[in-house]
mmCIF file of C-alpha atoms in Angstrom:
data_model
loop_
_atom_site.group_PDB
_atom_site.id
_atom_site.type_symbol
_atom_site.label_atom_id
_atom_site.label_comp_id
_atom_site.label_asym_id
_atom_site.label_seq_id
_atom_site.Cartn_x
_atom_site.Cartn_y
_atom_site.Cartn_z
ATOM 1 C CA UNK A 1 -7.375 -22.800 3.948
ATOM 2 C CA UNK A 2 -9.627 -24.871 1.907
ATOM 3 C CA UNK A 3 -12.861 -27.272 1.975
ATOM 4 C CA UNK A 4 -12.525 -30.512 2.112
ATOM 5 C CA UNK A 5 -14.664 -31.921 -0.534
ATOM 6 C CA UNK A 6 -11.043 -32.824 -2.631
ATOM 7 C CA UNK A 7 -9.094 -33.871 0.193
ATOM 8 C CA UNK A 8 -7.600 -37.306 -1.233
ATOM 9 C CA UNK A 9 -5.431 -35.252 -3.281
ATOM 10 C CA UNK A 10 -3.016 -35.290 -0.639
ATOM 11 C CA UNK A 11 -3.628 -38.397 0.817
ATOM 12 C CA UNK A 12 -0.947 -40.811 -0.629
ATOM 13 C CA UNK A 13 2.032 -38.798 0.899
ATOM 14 C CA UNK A 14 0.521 -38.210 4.638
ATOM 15 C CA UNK A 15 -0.088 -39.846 8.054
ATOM 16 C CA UNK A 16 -1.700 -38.577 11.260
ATOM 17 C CA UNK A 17 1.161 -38.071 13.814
ATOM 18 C CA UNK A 18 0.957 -36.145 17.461
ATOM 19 C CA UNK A 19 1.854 -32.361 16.278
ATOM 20 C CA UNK A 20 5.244 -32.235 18.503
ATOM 21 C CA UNK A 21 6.925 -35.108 17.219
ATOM 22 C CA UNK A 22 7.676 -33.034 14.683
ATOM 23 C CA UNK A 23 10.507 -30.679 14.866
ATOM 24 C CA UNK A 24 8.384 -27.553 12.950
ATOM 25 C CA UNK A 25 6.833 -28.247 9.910
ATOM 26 C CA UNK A 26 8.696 -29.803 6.853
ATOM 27 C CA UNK A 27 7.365 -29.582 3.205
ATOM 28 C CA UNK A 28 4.404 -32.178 2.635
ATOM 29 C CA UNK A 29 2.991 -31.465 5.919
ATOM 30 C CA UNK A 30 -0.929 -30.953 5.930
ATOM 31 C CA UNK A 31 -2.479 -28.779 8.536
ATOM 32 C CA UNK A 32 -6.310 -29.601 9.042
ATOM 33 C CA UNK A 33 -7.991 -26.522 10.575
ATOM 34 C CA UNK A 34 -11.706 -26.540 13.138
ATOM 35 C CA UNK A 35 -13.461 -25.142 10.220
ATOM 36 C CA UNK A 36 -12.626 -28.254 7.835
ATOM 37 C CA UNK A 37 -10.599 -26.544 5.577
ATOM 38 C CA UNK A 38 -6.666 -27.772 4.807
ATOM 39 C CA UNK A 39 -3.456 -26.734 3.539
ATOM 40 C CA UNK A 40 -0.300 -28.387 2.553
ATOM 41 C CA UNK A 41 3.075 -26.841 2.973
ATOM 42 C CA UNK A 42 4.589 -26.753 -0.614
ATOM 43 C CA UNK A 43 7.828 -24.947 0.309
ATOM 44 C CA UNK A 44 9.703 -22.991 2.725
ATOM 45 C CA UNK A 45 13.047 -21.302 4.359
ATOM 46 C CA UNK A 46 13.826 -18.277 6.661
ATOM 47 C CA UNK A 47 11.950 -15.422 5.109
ATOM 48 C CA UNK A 48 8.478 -17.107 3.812
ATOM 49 C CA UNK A 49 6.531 -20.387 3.259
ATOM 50 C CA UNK A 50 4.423 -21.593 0.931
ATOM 51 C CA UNK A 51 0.786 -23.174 1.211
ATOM 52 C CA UNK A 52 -1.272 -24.517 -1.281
ATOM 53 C CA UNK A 53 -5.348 -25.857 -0.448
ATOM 54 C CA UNK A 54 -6.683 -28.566 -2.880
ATOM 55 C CA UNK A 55 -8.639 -25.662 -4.650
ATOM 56 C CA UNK A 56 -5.336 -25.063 -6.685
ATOM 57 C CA UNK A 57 -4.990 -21.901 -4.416
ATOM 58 C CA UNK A 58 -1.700 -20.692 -3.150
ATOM 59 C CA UNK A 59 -0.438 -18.467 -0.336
ATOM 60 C CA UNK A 60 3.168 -17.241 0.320
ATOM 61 C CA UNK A 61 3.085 -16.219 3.866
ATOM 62 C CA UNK A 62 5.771 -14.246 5.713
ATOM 63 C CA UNK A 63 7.915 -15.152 8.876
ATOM 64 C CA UNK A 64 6.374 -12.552 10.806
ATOM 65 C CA UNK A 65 3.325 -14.701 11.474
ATOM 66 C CA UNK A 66 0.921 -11.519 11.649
ATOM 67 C CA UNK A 67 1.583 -9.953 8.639
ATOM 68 C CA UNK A 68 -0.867 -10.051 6.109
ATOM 69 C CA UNK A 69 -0.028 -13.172 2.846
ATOM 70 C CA UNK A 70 2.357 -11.817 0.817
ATOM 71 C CA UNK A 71 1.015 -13.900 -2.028
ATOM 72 C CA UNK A 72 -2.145 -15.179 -2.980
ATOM 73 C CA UNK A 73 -2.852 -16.896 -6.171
ATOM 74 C CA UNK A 74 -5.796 -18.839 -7.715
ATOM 75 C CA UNK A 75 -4.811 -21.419 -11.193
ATOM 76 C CA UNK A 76 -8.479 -23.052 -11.337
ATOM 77 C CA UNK A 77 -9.611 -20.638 -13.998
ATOM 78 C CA UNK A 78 -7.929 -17.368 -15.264
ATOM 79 C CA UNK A 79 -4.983 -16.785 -13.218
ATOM 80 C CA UNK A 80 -6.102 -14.224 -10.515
ATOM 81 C CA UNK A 81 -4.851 -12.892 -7.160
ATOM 82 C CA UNK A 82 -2.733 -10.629 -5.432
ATOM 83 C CA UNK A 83 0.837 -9.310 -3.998
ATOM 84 C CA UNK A 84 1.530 -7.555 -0.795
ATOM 85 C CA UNK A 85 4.668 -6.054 0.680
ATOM 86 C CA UNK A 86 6.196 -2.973 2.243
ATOM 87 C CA UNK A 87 9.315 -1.063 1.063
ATOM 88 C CA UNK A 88 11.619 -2.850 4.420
ATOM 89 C CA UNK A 89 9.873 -5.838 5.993
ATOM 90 C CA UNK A 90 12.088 -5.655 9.143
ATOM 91 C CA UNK A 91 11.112 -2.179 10.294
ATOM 92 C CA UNK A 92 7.668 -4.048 11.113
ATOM 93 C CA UNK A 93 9.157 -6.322 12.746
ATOM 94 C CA UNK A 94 7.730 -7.030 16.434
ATOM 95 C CA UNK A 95 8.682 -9.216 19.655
ATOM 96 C CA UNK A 96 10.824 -11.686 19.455
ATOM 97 C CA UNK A 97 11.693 -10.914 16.171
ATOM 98 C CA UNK A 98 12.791 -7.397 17.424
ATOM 99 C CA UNK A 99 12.023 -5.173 20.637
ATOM 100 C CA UNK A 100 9.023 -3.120 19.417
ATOM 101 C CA UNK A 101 5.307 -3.914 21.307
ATOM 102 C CA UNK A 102 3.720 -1.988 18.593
ATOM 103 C CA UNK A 103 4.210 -0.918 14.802
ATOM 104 C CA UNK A 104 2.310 1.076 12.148
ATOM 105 C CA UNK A 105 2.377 0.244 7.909
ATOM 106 C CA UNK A 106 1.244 1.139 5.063
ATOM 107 C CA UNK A 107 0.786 -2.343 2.835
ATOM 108 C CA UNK A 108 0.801 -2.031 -0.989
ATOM 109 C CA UNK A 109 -1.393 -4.487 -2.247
ATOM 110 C CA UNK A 110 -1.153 -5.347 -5.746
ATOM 111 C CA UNK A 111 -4.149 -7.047 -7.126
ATOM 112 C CA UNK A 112 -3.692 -8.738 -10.628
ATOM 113 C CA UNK A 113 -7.308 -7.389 -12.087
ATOM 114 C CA UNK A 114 -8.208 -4.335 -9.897
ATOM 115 C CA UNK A 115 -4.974 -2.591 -9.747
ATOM 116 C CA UNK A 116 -2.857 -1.109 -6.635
ATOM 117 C CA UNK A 117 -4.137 0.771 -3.796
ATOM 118 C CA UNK A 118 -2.564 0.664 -0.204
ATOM 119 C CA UNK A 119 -3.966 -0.579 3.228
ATOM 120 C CA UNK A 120 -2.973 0.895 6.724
ATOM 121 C CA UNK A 121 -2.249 -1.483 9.596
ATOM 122 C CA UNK A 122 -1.617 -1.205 13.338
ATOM 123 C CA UNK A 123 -0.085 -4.239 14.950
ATOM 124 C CA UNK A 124 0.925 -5.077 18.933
ATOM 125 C CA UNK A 125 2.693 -7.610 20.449
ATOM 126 C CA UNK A 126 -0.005 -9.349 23.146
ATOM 127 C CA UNK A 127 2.422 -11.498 25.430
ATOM 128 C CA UNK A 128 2.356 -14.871 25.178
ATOM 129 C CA UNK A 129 -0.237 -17.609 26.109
ATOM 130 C CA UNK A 130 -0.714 -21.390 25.549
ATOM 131 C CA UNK A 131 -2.643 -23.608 22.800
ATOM 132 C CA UNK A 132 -3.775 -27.160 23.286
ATOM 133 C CA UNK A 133 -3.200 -29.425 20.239
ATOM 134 C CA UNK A 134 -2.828 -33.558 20.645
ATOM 135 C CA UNK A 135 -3.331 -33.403 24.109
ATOM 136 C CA UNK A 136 -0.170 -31.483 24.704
ATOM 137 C CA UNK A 137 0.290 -27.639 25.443
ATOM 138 C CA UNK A 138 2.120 -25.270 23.060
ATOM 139 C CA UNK A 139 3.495 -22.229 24.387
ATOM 140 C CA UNK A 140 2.200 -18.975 22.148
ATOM 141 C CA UNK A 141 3.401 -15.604 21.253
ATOM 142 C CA UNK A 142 0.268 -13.201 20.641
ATOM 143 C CA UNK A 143 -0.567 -10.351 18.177
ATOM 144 C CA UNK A 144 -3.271 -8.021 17.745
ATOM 145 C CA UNK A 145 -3.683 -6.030 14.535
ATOM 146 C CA UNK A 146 -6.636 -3.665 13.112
ATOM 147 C CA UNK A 147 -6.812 -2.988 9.786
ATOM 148 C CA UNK A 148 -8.184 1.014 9.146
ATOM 149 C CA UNK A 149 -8.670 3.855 6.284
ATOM 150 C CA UNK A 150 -8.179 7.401 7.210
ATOM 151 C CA UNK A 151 -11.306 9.518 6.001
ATOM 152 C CA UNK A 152 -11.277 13.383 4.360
ATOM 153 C CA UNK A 153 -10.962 14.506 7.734
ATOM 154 C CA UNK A 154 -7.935 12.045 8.916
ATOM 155 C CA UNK A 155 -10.151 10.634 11.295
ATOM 156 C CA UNK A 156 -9.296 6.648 11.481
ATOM 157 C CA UNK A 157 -12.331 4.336 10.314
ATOM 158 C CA UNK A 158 -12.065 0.989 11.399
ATOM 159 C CA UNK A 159 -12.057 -2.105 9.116
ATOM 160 C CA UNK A 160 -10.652 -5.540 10.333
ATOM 161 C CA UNK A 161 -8.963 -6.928 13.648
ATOM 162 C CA UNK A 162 -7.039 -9.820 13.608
ATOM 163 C CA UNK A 163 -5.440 -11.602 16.727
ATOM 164 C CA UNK A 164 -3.097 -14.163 15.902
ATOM 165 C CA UNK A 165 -1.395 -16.913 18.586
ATOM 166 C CA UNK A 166 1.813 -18.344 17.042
ATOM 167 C CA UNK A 167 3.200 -21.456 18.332
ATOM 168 C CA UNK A 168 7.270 -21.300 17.440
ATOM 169 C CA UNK A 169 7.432 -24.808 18.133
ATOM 170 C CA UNK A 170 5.719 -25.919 14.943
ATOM 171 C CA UNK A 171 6.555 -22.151 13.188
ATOM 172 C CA UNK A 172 2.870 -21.563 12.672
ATOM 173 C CA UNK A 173 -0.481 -19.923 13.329
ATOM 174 C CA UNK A 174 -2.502 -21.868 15.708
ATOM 175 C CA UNK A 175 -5.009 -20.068 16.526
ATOM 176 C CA UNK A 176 -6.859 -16.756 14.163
ATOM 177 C CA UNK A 177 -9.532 -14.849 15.596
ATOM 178 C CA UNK A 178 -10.846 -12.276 12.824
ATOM 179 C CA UNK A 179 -13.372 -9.588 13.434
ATOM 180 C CA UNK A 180 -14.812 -7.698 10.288
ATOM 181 C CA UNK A 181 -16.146 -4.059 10.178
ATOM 182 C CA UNK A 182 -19.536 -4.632 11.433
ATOM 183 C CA UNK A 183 -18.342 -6.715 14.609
ATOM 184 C CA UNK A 184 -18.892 -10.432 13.005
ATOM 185 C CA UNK A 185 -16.351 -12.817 14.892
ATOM 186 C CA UNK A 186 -14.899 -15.784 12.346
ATOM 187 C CA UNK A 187 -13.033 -18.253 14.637
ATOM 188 C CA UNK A 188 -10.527 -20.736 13.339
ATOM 189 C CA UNK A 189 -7.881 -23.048 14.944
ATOM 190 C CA UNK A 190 -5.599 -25.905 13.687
ATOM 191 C CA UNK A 191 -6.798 -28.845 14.864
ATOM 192 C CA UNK A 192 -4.928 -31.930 13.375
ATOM 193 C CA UNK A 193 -1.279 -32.082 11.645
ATOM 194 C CA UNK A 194 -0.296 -34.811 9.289
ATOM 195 C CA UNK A 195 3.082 -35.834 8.145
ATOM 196 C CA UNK A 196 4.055 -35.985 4.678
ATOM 197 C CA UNK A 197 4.836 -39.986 5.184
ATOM 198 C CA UNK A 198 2.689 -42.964 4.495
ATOM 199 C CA UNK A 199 -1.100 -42.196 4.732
ATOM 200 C CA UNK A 200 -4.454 -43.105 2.665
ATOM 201 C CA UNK A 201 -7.086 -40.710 1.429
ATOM 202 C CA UNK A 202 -9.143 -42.508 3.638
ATOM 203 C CA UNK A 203 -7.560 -41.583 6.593
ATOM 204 C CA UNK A 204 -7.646 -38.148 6.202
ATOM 205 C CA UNK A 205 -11.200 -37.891 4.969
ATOM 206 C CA UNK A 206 -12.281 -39.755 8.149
ATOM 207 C CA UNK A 207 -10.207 -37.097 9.806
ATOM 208 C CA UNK A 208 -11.844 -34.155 8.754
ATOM 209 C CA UNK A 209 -15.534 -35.708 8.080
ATOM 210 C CA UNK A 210 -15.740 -36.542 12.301
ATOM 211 C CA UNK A 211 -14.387 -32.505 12.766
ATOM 212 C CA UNK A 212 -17.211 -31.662 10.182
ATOM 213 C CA UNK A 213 -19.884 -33.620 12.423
ATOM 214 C CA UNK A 214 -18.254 -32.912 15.732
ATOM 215 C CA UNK A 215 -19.272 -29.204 15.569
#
């Protein structure tokens, strides 16, 4: 996600369009989220996709929309950023991807300055829901995952929850609630989809400057 003080950098390839005439996502596609921040997809295909935010930042997400971004890179100054994977992606896999409700991983995250450490997660299928996006209803699937440490006495100390809903429709997160360590709820949602067709930076700056004065 990004801010949208350089937004016009993607505006000559993209047009407002209602999010289901689109048959998922292609490359070019901008996703405008309720907190004014946007990405573009750069690339994609059937085990990850690419996003990039006008801050030169990139993210290589997974299929398995609650897994944690694979990649994350920044290119504004010194190259910086991170790596995360697990020895076999599909034994985390969850509903519909497989039959488990609930899976447990250890995620080794390789940072490019501070070096590798692991993180433990706990994720749950939740059932599925509904989202409302251009006045039309997409039908969810739901996860719940809590990041934790284990202390010296292998008690579990909790450190981030994140519940996901994942619209398969447009093969993305639509809705991210994320809840830190000391209970603080951050609260974001897509809001608008553009095409990667005809569009002016104009267009999409209106776009996000009435969500930024909407709220």
């Amino acid at each position: 996600m990004m801010r949208h003080k350089t937004i016009s950098r993607f505006a000559s390839l993209i047009f407002l369009v209602p999010a289901l005439a689109m048959a998922g996502l292609k490359p070019g596609s901008v996703v405008i989220y309720t907190d004014g921040d946007v990405e573009k997809l750069v690339e994609q295909n059937q085990e990850w996709s690419l996003w990039e935010d006008q801050r030169n930042r990139r993210y290589k997400r997974s299929y398995l929309p609650y897994f944690p971004v694979l990649e994350y890179r920044r290119f504004k100054e010194a190259p910086s950023g991170y790596d995360q994977f697990v020895p076999d992606i599909s034994a985390v896999e969850l509903k519909p991807f497989s039959s488990r409700e609930s899976v447990k991983f250890s995620l080794t995250r390789k940072d490019l300055i501070k070096g590798t450490r692991s993180r433990l997660w706990r994720c749950s299928y939740a059932g599925q829901s509904s989202y409302r996006l251009s006045k039309q209803d997409l039908v969810t699937q739901d996860y719940s995952c809590t990041r934790y440490v284990m202390d010296k006495l292998h008690t579990q100390k909790f450190r981030e929850k994140l519940v996901v809903s994942y619209s398969p429709t447009l093969n993305l997160v639509v809705k991210q609630v994320k809840t830190n360590r000391r209970g603080k709820e951050t609260h974001v949602a897509v809001k608008r989809i553009l095409t990667p067709e005809r569009a002016t930076a104009k267009r999409i700056a209106r776009t996000v400057y009435k969500l930024h004065t909407s709220r």
